[in-house]
XYZ file of C-alpha atoms in Angstrom:
257
model
C -35.002 -185.023 -73.955
C -35.662 -185.636 -77.470
C -38.156 -182.661 -78.476
C -41.176 -184.849 -80.088
C -41.385 -183.370 -84.349
C -45.194 -183.814 -83.113
C -47.052 -182.354 -79.701
C -50.608 -182.443 -79.357
C -50.577 -180.237 -76.475
C -55.052 -180.886 -75.030
C -56.767 -181.478 -78.124
C -60.350 -180.806 -78.103
C -62.911 -180.308 -81.041
C -66.834 -179.576 -80.127
C -69.241 -179.097 -84.012
C -71.511 -176.822 -83.730
C -74.992 -179.292 -85.274
C -77.017 -177.564 -87.910
C -80.351 -176.304 -86.567
C -80.880 -178.097 -83.415
C -77.893 -175.424 -82.880
C -76.409 -178.457 -79.573
C -72.345 -179.014 -78.881
C -71.201 -182.290 -80.138
C -68.213 -182.933 -78.260
C -66.424 -184.942 -80.948
C -62.292 -185.180 -79.017
C -61.334 -184.146 -75.426
C -57.879 -183.298 -73.940
C -55.646 -185.310 -77.263
C -52.163 -185.283 -75.908
C -49.641 -187.231 -77.704
C -46.067 -187.558 -78.186
C -44.493 -188.701 -82.365
C -41.031 -189.707 -81.825
C -39.147 -188.415 -85.285
C -39.139 -191.529 -87.955
C -41.515 -193.048 -85.720
C -44.676 -194.715 -87.674
C -47.932 -194.479 -85.941
C -51.234 -196.051 -86.319
C -54.749 -194.082 -84.267
C -57.029 -197.077 -84.598
C -61.186 -196.594 -82.762
C -63.955 -196.764 -83.299
C -66.112 -194.965 -86.058
C -66.929 -191.668 -84.901
C -64.817 -191.110 -82.587
C -62.906 -188.377 -83.875
C -59.644 -189.486 -86.074
C -59.317 -187.895 -88.982
C -60.995 -185.211 -86.710
C -57.894 -185.033 -85.299
C -55.811 -186.211 -88.343
C -57.056 -182.764 -89.221
C -56.164 -180.539 -86.674
C -52.841 -182.128 -87.086
C -52.220 -180.811 -90.628
C -54.013 -177.718 -89.738
C -56.928 -178.381 -91.963
C -58.987 -177.947 -88.757
C -59.024 -175.468 -86.149
C -59.260 -176.882 -82.299
C -61.663 -175.704 -79.983
C -58.855 -175.846 -76.762
C -55.460 -176.947 -76.871
C -52.430 -176.892 -79.364
C -50.542 -178.378 -81.917
C -46.550 -178.114 -82.544
C -44.520 -179.595 -85.063
C -40.357 -178.797 -83.554
C -41.636 -177.497 -80.599
C -43.224 -173.976 -83.086
C -46.891 -174.025 -82.549
C -49.538 -175.041 -85.741
C -52.070 -172.261 -86.910
C -51.857 -173.449 -90.396
C -50.933 -176.562 -93.803
C -47.242 -175.947 -94.229
C -45.258 -177.894 -96.458
C -43.876 -180.088 -93.894
C -46.640 -181.774 -93.648
C -48.342 -184.720 -96.686
C -51.158 -185.582 -96.142
C -52.839 -188.734 -97.582
C -56.498 -189.109 -98.081
C -58.974 -191.905 -98.205
C -60.423 -190.700 -102.038
C -56.964 -190.183 -103.192
C -57.514 -186.588 -104.125
C -56.349 -187.111 -107.689
C -57.017 -184.077 -110.444
C -58.435 -186.581 -113.200
C -57.278 -183.831 -115.827
C -53.678 -184.457 -115.126
C -51.057 -187.404 -115.645
C -49.328 -189.621 -113.543
C -46.456 -188.044 -113.539
C -47.961 -184.302 -113.527
C -50.418 -185.043 -110.531
C -47.190 -186.128 -108.913
C -45.764 -182.951 -109.767
C -48.470 -180.688 -108.574
C -46.579 -179.506 -105.443
C -43.480 -179.163 -106.604
C -44.639 -176.774 -109.298
C -46.447 -174.197 -105.946
C -42.759 -174.143 -105.190
C -41.481 -173.147 -108.906
C -39.473 -176.221 -109.316
C -36.840 -176.292 -111.543
C -37.704 -178.064 -114.854
C -34.740 -180.961 -114.100
C -36.437 -180.875 -110.202
C -39.177 -182.044 -111.392
C -37.921 -184.941 -113.439
C -35.296 -186.506 -110.923
C -38.009 -185.996 -108.322
C -41.242 -187.797 -110.287
C -38.804 -190.588 -112.224
C -37.809 -191.676 -108.125
C -40.891 -191.770 -107.228
C -42.695 -193.160 -110.070
C -39.884 -195.586 -108.847
C -40.396 -196.354 -105.719
C -44.041 -196.792 -106.093
C -43.428 -199.048 -109.017
C -45.781 -197.132 -111.461
C -42.528 -196.298 -114.348
C -44.771 -197.700 -117.053
C -47.655 -195.080 -115.535
C -46.848 -192.282 -116.278
C -48.713 -190.697 -118.886
C -51.930 -192.758 -117.809
C -55.356 -190.732 -116.284
C -56.632 -191.592 -113.068
C -59.537 -193.075 -114.506
C -57.149 -195.478 -116.245
C -55.622 -197.453 -112.877
C -56.494 -199.366 -110.489
C -57.726 -198.792 -107.085
C -54.449 -199.478 -105.884
C -52.330 -197.831 -108.476
C -54.047 -194.649 -107.968
C -53.431 -194.440 -104.248
C -49.575 -195.034 -105.000
C -50.121 -192.407 -106.920
C -51.697 -190.817 -104.161
C -48.414 -191.472 -102.479
C -45.739 -190.604 -104.273
C -47.435 -187.247 -104.534
C -47.171 -186.245 -100.764
C -43.722 -188.425 -100.556
C -42.682 -185.562 -103.631
C -43.210 -182.579 -101.804
C -40.258 -183.601 -98.848
C -43.355 -184.004 -96.103
C -40.560 -183.996 -92.524
C -44.393 -185.888 -91.546
C -46.710 -187.836 -93.833
C -51.061 -188.497 -92.333
C -52.875 -191.067 -93.363
C -56.387 -191.230 -92.888
C -57.374 -194.753 -94.185
C -56.066 -194.837 -96.936
C -55.750 -198.995 -97.772
C -59.523 -198.795 -96.497
C -61.758 -198.910 -99.868
C -59.080 -201.656 -101.667
C -59.891 -204.839 -101.122
C -58.487 -206.866 -98.946
C -55.479 -208.808 -101.185
C -54.457 -205.004 -102.061
C -54.954 -204.083 -99.812
C -51.941 -206.414 -97.800
C -49.938 -205.474 -100.162
C -49.976 -201.636 -100.518
C -49.719 -202.720 -96.454
C -46.723 -203.614 -97.452
C -45.233 -201.201 -99.959
C -45.778 -198.588 -98.036
C -43.618 -200.407 -95.197
C -41.290 -200.627 -97.646
C -41.041 -196.991 -98.704
C -40.963 -195.574 -94.781
C -37.846 -197.478 -94.369
C -36.757 -196.267 -97.719
C -36.549 -192.470 -96.045
C -37.623 -192.962 -92.837
C -40.632 -190.507 -92.917
C -42.949 -190.169 -89.745
C -46.306 -191.519 -90.105
C -49.524 -190.467 -88.103
C -52.190 -192.502 -89.051
C -55.587 -193.752 -89.597
C -57.122 -196.838 -89.850
C -60.170 -198.715 -88.623
C -58.154 -202.266 -88.264
C -56.090 -203.570 -85.642
C -55.061 -206.263 -88.241
C -53.053 -202.787 -90.323
C -51.804 -201.206 -87.168
C -50.397 -204.188 -85.289
C -48.751 -205.031 -89.451
C -47.887 -201.553 -89.966
C -46.719 -199.496 -86.427
C -44.168 -198.844 -83.642
C -47.325 -197.727 -81.800
C -50.655 -197.562 -81.432
C -53.096 -195.168 -79.973
C -56.395 -196.470 -79.171
C -59.302 -193.732 -79.109
C -62.759 -194.993 -77.307
C -66.184 -193.362 -79.061
C -67.117 -191.536 -75.252
C -66.031 -187.248 -76.594
C -63.299 -189.188 -78.450
C -60.365 -189.719 -75.974
C -57.588 -191.427 -75.514
C -57.926 -194.954 -74.206
C -54.841 -196.822 -74.059
C -51.304 -197.045 -76.236
C -49.868 -200.357 -77.176
C -46.136 -200.215 -77.647
C -45.551 -203.192 -80.832
C -42.181 -205.028 -79.717
C -42.105 -207.442 -82.886
C -40.063 -206.653 -85.919
C -40.710 -205.504 -89.073
C -42.012 -207.066 -91.274
C -44.669 -208.545 -89.288
C -45.170 -212.596 -89.340
C -49.281 -212.786 -89.313
C -48.912 -216.769 -88.184
C -46.815 -215.540 -84.924
C -48.294 -216.379 -82.076
C -48.078 -212.906 -80.461
C -49.070 -211.487 -83.450
C -52.399 -213.554 -83.022
C -52.463 -213.133 -78.971
C -52.553 -208.505 -80.083
C -55.088 -209.025 -82.739
C -58.205 -210.845 -79.735
C -56.408 -208.541 -76.911
C -57.149 -205.029 -79.365
C -59.962 -207.045 -80.426
C -61.748 -207.912 -77.142
C -61.590 -204.098 -76.294
C -62.679 -202.972 -79.391
C -66.169 -204.445 -78.446
C -65.878 -203.742 -75.563
C -65.593 -199.846 -76.432
C -68.548 -200.169 -78.948
C -71.044 -202.015 -76.478
C -69.794 -199.001 -73.316
C -70.436 -195.849 -76.834
C -74.324 -197.044 -77.341
């Protein structure tokens, strides 16, 4: 059997609330294997622990129990092979687009020639060649998110973690960037683990959807998406799966009140 690129083995996470010092169970016995080049979407009600799980995978948050493995090696801290794109872009406002993209390359002590070649490549991929000298405040939200994606990809991660990266965008820009992300993914087939609240977004993007329950944040079910890309939202199969998952969402929210 092929070794998963990411193995999440029995992850649980408990927070201690300030003041009352009560225990809050956010994740409970999460087990997920992610194959190389797979596009996995994690969905679930607000507060179910999706973002916490992503931070644990990234090595930014310690688990209370369980372990995460990258290519069979236990993951105990952030590492270069695992990149992350946040919802709020996290760009450095005092740096230009090209300097934001090359941040990670500076830490790697890449040569000037290597940095220029890499920045040129990813500016082209995300379609921002004419904005290399611009600053984040001069860009739209969608353009800023493209810069954040380019910055993550410039570090050549094996795995890209994305925490609701399009959640703050308007509907039209969100659809455009979904298409853009699939185009980038098809270009070099990085493994992507993508957190979203949107059932439609998950169906449009994913090879596999993992649905979490809010009740102590465990996995409710997994759904393999057997539809070719680029997916047609007018396809009856698409509509049927959307309705099925929306009904499941409604049930989960009812159960967790």
